[in-house]
mmCIF file of C-alpha atoms in Angstrom:
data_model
loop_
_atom_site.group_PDB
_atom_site.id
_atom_site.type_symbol
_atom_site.label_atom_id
_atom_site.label_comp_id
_atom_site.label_asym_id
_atom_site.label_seq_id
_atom_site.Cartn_x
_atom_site.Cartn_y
_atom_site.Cartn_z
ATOM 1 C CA UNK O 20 38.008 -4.124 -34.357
ATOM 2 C CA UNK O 21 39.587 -1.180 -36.112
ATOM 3 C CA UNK O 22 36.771 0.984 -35.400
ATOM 4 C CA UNK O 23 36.760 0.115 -31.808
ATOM 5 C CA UNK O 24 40.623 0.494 -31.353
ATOM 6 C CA UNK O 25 40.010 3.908 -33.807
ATOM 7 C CA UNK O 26 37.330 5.245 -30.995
ATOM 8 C CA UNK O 27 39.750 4.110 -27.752
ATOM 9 C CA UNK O 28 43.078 5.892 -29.313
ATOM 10 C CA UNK O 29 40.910 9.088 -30.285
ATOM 11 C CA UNK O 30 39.111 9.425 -26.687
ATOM 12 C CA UNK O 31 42.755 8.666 -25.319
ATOM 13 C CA UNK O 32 43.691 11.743 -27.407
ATOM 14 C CA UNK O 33 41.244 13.967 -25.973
ATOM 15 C CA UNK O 34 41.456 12.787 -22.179
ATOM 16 C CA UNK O 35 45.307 13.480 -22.070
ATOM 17 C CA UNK O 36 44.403 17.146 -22.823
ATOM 18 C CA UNK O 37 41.973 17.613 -20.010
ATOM 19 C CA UNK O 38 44.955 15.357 -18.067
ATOM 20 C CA UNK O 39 47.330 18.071 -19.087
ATOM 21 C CA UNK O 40 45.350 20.848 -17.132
ATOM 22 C CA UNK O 41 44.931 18.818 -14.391
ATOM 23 C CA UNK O 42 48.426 17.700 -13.935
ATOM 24 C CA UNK O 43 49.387 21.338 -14.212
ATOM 25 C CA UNK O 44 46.930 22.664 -11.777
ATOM 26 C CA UNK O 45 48.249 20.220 -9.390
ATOM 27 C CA UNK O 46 51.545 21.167 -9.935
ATOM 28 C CA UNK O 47 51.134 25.088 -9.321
ATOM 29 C CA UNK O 48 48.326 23.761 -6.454
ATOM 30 C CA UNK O 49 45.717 25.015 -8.083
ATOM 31 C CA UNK O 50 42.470 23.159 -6.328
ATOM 32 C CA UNK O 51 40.884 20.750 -9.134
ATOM 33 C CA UNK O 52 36.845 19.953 -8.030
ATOM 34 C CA UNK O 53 36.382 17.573 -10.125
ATOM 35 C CA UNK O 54 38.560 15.279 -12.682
ATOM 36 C CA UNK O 55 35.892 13.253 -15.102
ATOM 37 C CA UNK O 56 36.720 10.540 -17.597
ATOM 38 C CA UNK O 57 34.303 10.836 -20.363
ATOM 39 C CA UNK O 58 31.495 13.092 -19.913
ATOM 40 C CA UNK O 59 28.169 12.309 -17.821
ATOM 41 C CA UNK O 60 25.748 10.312 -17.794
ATOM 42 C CA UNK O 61 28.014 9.685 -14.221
ATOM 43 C CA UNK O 62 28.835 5.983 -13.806
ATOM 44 C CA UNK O 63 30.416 6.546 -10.629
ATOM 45 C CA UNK O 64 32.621 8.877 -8.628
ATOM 46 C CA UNK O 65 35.156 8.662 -5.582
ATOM 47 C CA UNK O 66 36.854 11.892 -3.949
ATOM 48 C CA UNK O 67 40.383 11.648 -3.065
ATOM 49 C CA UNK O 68 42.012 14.720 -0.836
ATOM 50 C CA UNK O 69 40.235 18.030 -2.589
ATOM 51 C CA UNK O 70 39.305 16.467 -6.105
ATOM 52 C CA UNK O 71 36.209 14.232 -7.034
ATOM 53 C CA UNK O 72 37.204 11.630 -10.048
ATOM 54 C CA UNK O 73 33.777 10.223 -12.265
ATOM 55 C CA UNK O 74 34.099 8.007 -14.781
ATOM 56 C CA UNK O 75 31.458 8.861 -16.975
ATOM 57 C CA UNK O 76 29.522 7.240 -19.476
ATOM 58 C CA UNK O 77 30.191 9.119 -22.719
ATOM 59 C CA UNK O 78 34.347 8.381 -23.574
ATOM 60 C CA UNK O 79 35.183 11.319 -25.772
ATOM 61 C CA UNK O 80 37.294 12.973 -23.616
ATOM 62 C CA UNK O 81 37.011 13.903 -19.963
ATOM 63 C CA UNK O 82 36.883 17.549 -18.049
ATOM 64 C CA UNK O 83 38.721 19.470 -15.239
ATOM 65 C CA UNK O 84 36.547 21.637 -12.596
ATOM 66 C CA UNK O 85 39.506 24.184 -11.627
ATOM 67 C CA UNK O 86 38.615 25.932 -8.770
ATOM 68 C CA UNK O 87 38.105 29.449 -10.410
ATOM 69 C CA UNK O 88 38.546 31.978 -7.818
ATOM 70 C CA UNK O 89 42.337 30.289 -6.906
ATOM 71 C CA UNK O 90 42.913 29.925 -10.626
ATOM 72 C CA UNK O 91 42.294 33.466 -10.956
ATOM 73 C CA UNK O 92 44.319 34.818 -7.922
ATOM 74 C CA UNK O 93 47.898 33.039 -9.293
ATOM 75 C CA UNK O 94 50.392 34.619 -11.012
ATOM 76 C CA UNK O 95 50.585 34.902 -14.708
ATOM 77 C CA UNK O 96 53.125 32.620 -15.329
ATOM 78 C CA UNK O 97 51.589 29.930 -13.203
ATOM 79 C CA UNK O 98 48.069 29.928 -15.646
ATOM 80 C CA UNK O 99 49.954 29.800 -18.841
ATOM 81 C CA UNK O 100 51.776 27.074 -17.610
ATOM 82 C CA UNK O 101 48.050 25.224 -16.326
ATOM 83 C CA UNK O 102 46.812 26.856 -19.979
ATOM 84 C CA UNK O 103 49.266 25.045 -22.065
ATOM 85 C CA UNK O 104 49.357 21.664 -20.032
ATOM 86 C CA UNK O 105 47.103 19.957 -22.726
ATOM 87 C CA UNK O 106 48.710 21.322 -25.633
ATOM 88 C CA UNK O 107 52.055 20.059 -23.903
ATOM 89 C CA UNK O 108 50.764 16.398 -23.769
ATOM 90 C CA UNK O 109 48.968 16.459 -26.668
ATOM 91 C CA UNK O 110 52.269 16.984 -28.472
ATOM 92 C CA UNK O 111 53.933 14.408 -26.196
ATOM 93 C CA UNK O 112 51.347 11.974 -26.789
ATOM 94 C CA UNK O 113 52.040 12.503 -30.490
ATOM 95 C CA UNK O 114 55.814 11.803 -30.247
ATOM 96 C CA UNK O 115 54.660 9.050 -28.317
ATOM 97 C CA UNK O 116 52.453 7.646 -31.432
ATOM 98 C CA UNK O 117 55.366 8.453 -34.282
ATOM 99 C CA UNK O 118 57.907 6.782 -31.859
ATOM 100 C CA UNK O 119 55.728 3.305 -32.260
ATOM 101 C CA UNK O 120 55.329 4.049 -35.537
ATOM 102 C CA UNK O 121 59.121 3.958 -36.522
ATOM 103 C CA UNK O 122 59.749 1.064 -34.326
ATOM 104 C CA UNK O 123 57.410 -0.998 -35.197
ATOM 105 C CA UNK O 124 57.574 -0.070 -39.012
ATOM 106 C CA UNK O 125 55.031 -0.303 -41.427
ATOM 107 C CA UNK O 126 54.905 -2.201 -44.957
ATOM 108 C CA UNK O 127 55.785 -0.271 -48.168
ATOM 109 C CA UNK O 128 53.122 0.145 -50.240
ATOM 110 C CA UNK O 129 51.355 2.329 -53.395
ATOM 111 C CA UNK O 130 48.106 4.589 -52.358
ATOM 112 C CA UNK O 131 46.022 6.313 -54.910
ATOM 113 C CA UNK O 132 46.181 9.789 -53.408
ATOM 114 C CA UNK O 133 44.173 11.638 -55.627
ATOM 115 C CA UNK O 134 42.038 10.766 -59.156
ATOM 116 C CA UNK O 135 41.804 13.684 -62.503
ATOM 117 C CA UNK O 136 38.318 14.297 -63.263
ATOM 118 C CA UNK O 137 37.093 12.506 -66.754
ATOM 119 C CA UNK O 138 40.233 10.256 -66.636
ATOM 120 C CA UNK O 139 40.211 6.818 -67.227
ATOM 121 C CA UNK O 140 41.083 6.680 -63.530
ATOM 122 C CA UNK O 141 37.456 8.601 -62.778
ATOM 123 C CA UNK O 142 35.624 6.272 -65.083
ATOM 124 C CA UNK O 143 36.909 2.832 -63.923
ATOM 125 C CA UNK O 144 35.920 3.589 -60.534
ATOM 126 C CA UNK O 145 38.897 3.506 -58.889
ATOM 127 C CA UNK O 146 38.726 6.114 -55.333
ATOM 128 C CA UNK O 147 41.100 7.804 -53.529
ATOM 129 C CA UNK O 148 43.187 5.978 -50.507
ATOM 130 C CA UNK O 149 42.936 2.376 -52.689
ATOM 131 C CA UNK O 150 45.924 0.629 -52.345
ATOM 132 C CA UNK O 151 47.516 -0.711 -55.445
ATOM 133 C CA UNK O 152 48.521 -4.245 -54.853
ATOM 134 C CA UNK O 153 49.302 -5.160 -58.724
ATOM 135 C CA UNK O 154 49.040 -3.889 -62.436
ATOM 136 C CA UNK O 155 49.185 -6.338 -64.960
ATOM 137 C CA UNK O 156 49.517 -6.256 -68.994
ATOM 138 C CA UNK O 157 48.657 -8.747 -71.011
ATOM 139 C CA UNK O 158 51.551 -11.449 -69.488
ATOM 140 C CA UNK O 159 53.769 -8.799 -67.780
ATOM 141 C CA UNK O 160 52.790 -8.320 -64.171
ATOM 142 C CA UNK O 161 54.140 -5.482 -61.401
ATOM 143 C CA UNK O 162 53.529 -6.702 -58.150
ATOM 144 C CA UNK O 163 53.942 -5.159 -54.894
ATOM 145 C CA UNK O 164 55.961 -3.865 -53.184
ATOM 146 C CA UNK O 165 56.855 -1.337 -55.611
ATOM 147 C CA UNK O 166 57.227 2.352 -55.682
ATOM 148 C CA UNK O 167 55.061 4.847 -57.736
ATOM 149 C CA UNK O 168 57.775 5.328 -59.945
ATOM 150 C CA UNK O 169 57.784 1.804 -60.722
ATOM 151 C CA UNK O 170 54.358 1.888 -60.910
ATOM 152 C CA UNK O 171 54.673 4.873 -63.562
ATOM 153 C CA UNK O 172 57.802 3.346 -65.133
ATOM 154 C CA UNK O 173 55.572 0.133 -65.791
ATOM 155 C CA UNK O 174 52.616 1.838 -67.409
ATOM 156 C CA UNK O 175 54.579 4.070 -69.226
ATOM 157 C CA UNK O 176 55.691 1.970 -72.453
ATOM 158 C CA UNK O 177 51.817 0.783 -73.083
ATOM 159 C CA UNK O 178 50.361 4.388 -73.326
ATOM 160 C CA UNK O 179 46.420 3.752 -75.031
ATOM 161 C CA UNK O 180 46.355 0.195 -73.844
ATOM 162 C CA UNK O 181 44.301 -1.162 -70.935
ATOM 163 C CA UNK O 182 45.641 -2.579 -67.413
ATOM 164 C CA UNK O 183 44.361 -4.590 -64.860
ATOM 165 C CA UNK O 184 44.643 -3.105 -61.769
ATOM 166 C CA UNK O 185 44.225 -5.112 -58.248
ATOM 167 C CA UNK O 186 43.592 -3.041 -55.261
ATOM 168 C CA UNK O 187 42.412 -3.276 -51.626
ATOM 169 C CA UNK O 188 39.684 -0.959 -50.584
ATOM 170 C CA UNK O 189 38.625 -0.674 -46.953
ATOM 171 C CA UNK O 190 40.207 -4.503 -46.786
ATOM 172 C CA UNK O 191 38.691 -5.817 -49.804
ATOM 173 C CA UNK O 192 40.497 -6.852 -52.608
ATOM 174 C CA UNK O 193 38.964 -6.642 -56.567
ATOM 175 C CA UNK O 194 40.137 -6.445 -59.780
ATOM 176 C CA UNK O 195 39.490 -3.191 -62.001
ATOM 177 C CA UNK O 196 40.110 -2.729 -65.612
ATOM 178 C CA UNK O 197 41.683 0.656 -66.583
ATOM 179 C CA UNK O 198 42.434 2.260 -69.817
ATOM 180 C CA UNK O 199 45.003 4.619 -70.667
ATOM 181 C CA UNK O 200 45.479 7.795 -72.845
ATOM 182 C CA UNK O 201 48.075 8.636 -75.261
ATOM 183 C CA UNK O 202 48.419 11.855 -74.987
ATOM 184 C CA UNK O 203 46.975 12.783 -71.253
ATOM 185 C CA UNK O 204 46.436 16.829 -70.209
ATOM 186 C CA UNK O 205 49.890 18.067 -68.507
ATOM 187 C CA UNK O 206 50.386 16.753 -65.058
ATOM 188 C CA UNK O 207 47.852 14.101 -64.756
ATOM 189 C CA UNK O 208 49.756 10.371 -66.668
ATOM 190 C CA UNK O 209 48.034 8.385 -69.188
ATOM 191 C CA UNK O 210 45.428 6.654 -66.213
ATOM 192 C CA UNK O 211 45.058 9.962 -64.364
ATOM 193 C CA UNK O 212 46.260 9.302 -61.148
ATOM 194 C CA UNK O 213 48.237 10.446 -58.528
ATOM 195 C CA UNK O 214 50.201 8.255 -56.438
ATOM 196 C CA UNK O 215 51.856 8.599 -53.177
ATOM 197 C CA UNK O 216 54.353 5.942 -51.548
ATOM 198 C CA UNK O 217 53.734 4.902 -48.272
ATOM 199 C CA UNK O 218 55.548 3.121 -45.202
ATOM 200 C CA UNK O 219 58.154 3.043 -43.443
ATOM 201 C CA UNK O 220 61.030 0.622 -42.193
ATOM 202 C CA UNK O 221 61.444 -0.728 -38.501
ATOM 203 C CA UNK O 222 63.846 1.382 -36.609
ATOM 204 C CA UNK O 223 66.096 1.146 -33.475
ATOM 205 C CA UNK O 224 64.504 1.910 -30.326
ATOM 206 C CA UNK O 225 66.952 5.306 -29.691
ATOM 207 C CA UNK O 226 66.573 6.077 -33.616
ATOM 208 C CA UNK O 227 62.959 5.853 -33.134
ATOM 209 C CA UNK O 228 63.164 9.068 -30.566
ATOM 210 C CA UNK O 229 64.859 11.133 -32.909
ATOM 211 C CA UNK O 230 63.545 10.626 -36.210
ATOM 212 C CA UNK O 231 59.744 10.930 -34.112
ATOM 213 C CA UNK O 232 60.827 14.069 -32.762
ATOM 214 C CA UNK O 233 62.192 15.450 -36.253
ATOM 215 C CA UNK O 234 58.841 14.066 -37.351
ATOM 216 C CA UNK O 235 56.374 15.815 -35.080
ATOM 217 C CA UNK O 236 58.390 18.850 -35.558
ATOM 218 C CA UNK O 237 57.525 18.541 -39.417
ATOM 219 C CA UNK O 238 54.071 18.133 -38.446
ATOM 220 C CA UNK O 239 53.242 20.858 -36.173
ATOM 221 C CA UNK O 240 54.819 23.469 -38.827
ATOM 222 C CA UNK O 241 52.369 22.299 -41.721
ATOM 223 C CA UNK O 242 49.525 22.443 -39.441
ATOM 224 C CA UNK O 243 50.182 25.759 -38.445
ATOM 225 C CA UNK O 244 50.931 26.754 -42.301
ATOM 226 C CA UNK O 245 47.407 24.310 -43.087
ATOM 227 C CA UNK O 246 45.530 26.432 -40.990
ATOM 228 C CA UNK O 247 46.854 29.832 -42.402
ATOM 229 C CA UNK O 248 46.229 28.648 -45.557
ATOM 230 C CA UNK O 249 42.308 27.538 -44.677
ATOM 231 C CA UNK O 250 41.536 30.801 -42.388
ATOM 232 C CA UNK O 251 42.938 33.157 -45.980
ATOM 233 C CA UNK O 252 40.849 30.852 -48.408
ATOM 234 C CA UNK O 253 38.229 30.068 -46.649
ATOM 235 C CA UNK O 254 36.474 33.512 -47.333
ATOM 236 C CA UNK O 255 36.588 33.261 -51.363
ATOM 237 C CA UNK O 256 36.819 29.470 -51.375
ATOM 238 C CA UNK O 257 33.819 27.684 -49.135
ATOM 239 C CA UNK O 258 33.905 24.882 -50.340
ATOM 240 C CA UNK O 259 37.399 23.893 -48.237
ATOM 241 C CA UNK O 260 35.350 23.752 -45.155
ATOM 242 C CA UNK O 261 34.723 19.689 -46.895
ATOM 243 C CA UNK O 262 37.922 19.215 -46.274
ATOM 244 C CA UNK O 263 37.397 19.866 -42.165
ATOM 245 C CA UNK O 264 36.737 16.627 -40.217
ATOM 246 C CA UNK O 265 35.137 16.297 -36.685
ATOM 247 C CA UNK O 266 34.941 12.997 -34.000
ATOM 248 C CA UNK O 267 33.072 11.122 -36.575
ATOM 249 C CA UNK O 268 35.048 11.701 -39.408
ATOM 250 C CA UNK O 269 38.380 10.947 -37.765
ATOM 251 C CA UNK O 270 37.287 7.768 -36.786
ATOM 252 C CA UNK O 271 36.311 6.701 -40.188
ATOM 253 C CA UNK O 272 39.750 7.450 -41.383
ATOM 254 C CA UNK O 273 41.837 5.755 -38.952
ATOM 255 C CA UNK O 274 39.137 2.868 -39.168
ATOM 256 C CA UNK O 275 39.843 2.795 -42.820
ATOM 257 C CA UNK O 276 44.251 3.074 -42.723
ATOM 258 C CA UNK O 277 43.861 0.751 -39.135
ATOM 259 C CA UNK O 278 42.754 -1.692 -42.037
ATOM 260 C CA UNK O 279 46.156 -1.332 -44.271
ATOM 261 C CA UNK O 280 48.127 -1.818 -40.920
ATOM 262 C CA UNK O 281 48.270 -0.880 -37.445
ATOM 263 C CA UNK O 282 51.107 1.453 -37.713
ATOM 264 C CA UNK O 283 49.167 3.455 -39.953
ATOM 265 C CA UNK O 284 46.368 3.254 -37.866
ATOM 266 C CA UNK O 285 49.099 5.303 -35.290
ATOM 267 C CA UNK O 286 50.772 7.425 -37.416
ATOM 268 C CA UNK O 287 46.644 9.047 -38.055
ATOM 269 C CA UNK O 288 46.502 9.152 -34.299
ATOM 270 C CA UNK O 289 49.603 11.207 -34.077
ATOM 271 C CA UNK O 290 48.584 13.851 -36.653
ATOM 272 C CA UNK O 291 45.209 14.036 -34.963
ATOM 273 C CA UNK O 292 47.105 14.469 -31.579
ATOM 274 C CA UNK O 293 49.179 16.965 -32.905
ATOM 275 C CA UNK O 294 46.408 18.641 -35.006
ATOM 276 C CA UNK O 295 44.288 19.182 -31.877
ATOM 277 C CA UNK O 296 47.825 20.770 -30.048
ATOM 278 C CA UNK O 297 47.922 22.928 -33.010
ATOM 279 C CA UNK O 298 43.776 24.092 -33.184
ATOM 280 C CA UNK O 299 43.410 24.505 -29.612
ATOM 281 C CA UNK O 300 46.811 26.871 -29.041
ATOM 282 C CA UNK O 301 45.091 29.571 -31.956
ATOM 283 C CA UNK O 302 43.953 32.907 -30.108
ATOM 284 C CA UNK O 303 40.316 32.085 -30.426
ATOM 285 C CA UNK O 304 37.475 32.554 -27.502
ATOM 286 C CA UNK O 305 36.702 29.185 -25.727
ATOM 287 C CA UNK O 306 40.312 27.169 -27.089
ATOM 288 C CA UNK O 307 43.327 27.676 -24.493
ATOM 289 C CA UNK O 308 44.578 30.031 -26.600
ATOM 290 C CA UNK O 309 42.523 32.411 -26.237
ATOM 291 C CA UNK O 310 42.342 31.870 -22.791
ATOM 292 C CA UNK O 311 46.243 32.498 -23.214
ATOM 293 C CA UNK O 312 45.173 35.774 -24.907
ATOM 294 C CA UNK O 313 43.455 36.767 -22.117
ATOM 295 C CA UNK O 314 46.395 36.740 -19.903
ATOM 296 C CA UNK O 315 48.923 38.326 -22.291
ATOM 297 C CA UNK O 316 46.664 41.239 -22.456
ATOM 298 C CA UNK O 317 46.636 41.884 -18.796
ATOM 299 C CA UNK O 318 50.140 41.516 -18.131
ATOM 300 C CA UNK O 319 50.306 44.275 -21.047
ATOM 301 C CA UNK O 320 47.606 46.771 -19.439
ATOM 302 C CA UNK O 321 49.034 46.171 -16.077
ATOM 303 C CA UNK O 322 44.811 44.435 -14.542
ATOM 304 C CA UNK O 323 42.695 41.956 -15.917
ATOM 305 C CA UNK O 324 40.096 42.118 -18.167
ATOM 306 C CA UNK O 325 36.436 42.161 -16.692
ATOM 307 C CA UNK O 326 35.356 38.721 -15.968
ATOM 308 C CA UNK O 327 31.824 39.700 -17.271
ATOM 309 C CA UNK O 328 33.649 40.498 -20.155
ATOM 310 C CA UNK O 329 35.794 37.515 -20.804
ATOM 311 C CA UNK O 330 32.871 35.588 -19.929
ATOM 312 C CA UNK O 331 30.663 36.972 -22.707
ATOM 313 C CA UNK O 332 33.265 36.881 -25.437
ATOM 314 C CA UNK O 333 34.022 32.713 -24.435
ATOM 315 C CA UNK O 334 30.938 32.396 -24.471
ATOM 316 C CA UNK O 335 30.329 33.625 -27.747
ATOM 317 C CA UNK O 336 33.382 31.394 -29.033
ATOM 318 C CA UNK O 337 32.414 28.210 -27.352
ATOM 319 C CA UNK O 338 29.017 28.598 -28.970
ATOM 320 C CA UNK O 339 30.537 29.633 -32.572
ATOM 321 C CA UNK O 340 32.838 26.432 -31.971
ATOM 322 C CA UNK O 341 30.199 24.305 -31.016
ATOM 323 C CA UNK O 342 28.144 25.116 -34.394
ATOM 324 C CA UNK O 343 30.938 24.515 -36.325
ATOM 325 C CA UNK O 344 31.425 21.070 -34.699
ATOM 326 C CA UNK O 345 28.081 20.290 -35.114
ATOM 327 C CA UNK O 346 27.990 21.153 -38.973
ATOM 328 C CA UNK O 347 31.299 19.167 -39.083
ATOM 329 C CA UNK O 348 29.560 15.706 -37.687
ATOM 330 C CA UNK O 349 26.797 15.791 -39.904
ATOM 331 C CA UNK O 350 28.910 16.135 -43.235
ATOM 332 C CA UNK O 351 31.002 13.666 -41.557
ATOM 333 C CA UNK O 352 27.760 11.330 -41.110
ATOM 334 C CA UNK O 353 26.754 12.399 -44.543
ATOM 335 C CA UNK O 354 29.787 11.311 -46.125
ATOM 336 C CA UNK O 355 29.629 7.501 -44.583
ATOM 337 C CA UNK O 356 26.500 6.928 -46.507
#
């Protein structure tokens, strides 16, 4: 069920972008062809006024036909504004998603964020994202909900001993045995862990709006920031690029936090609605930003750029893009088996 709500928020995600465009073009009447849901196979498809809507048999998403020749022939100010329309709702939609998420709440609760290499963390098997549901000593027993700092408070006293630890991974729950040093490396705690607290309480409905908009605001910034921080590293540091996640991979992580609750099944679908704001506003051929590019530098020269020109270098981006997603879904399908 998680995967299939997972799949439904995620397409939603990508058709309000296309929606975006077309809501702007309509606005600025800008003739739309064609407005698809999904992309074809065509299922079916009824024209109302000037536009053609298909429903189409492949969800991710959906597509606008703009009439190029009037999109072309408006003012400046009239194609940023159809340019931006996705990134507008995208970020809308995820203010929409945190706003749920702080009215509806979500339970407290102890993740393991991240595991030190040769630890006793690394040995017992425990994996990143397990939830820690207990630790127990001999007949002295932490049970959740705690915070980390309980959690580290509670180990601390009994360095060199061994703990059972009960967690739930992916929904199941089991029972793993973990030592502990006595004297751990700097930074990592006698079971090598890191820990990160998790949840939040139900909120007022009018609370909700602000802290969600504080929230998104957060989020947007670190993206921007993540991404500066990828593109400079990237070059002496390939091995990042792991860390990039396409369609397949974002399913299998809200899939997997849709199991701890269904406001954290949310709270992924904001990030990725905000994250896809963020990617697709970057000056790069073939995302709306670049598109946005485009225009800035003809208002600047006083004409537009050659369209056999600005055809060629989109081209060149969507194809560079659409390499990169396809490298993306296969280490994404790689890393489910």
């Amino acid at each position: 069920m998680t995967i299939i709500l997972s799949i439904f928020f995620l397409s939603i995600i990508l058709f309000s972008h296309e929606l975006g465009h077309f809501l702007l073009a309509k606005i600025c009447k800008v003739p739309v062809e064609e407005f698809g849901f999904g992309f074809p196979p065509r299922i079916f498809a009824k024209k109302i006024g000037e536009t053609e809507y298909s429903l189409n048999w492949l969800p991710f998403g959906g597509f606008n036909k703009i009439n190029g020749e009037s999109f072309e022939s408006q003012p400046a100010g009239r194609r940023v504004l159809i340019l931006i329309g996705g990134i507008l709702v995208n970020i809308i939609l995820g203010w929409v998603f945190f706003v749920f998420v702080f009215m509806i709440g979500s339970k407290p609760l102890v993740l393991i964020a991240d595991i030190a290499s040769d630890s006793p963390a690394a040995s017992a098997g425990i994996q990143q994202n397990d939830e820690v549901l207990s630790i127990i000593y001999q007949n002295e027993t932490l049970n959740a909900p705690f915070s980390s700092q309980q959690f580290i408070d509670f180990v601390s006293p009994y360095k060199g001993e061994i703990f059972t630890l009960k967690i739930n991974r992916e929904g199941k729950n089991m029972d793993i045995l973990v030592g502990s040093r006595k004297n751990p490396p700097a930074g990592e705690g006698s079971i090598g862990v890191t820990l990160v607290d998790a949840g939040t309480p139900a909120l007022p409905f009018v609370k909700s709006l602000w802290e969600a908009a504080k929230y998104t605001g957060q989020v947007i910034g670190l993206s921007f920031y993540s991404l500066y921080w990828l593109v400079s590293k990237i070059f002496t540091k390939p091995e990042l690029l792991d860390a990039l996640i396409g369609p397949v991979g974002a399913v299998a992580l809200a899939a997997q936090m849709g199991k701890i609750g269904f406001g954290y099944l949310l709270q992924i679908m904001a990030f990725l609605s905000l994250g896809f704001a963020v990617f697709n506003i970057l000056p790069f051929p073939g995302l709306d930003g670049g598109h946005l590019l485009f225009v800035l530098i003809e208002k600047f020269k006083g004409s537009p750029i050659p369209a056999r020109i600005r055809n060629s270098i989109n081209t060149f981006g969507f194809g560079f893009l659409l390499l990169l997603m396809v490298f993306i879904m296969f280490k994404d399908i790689k890393g489910l088996f």
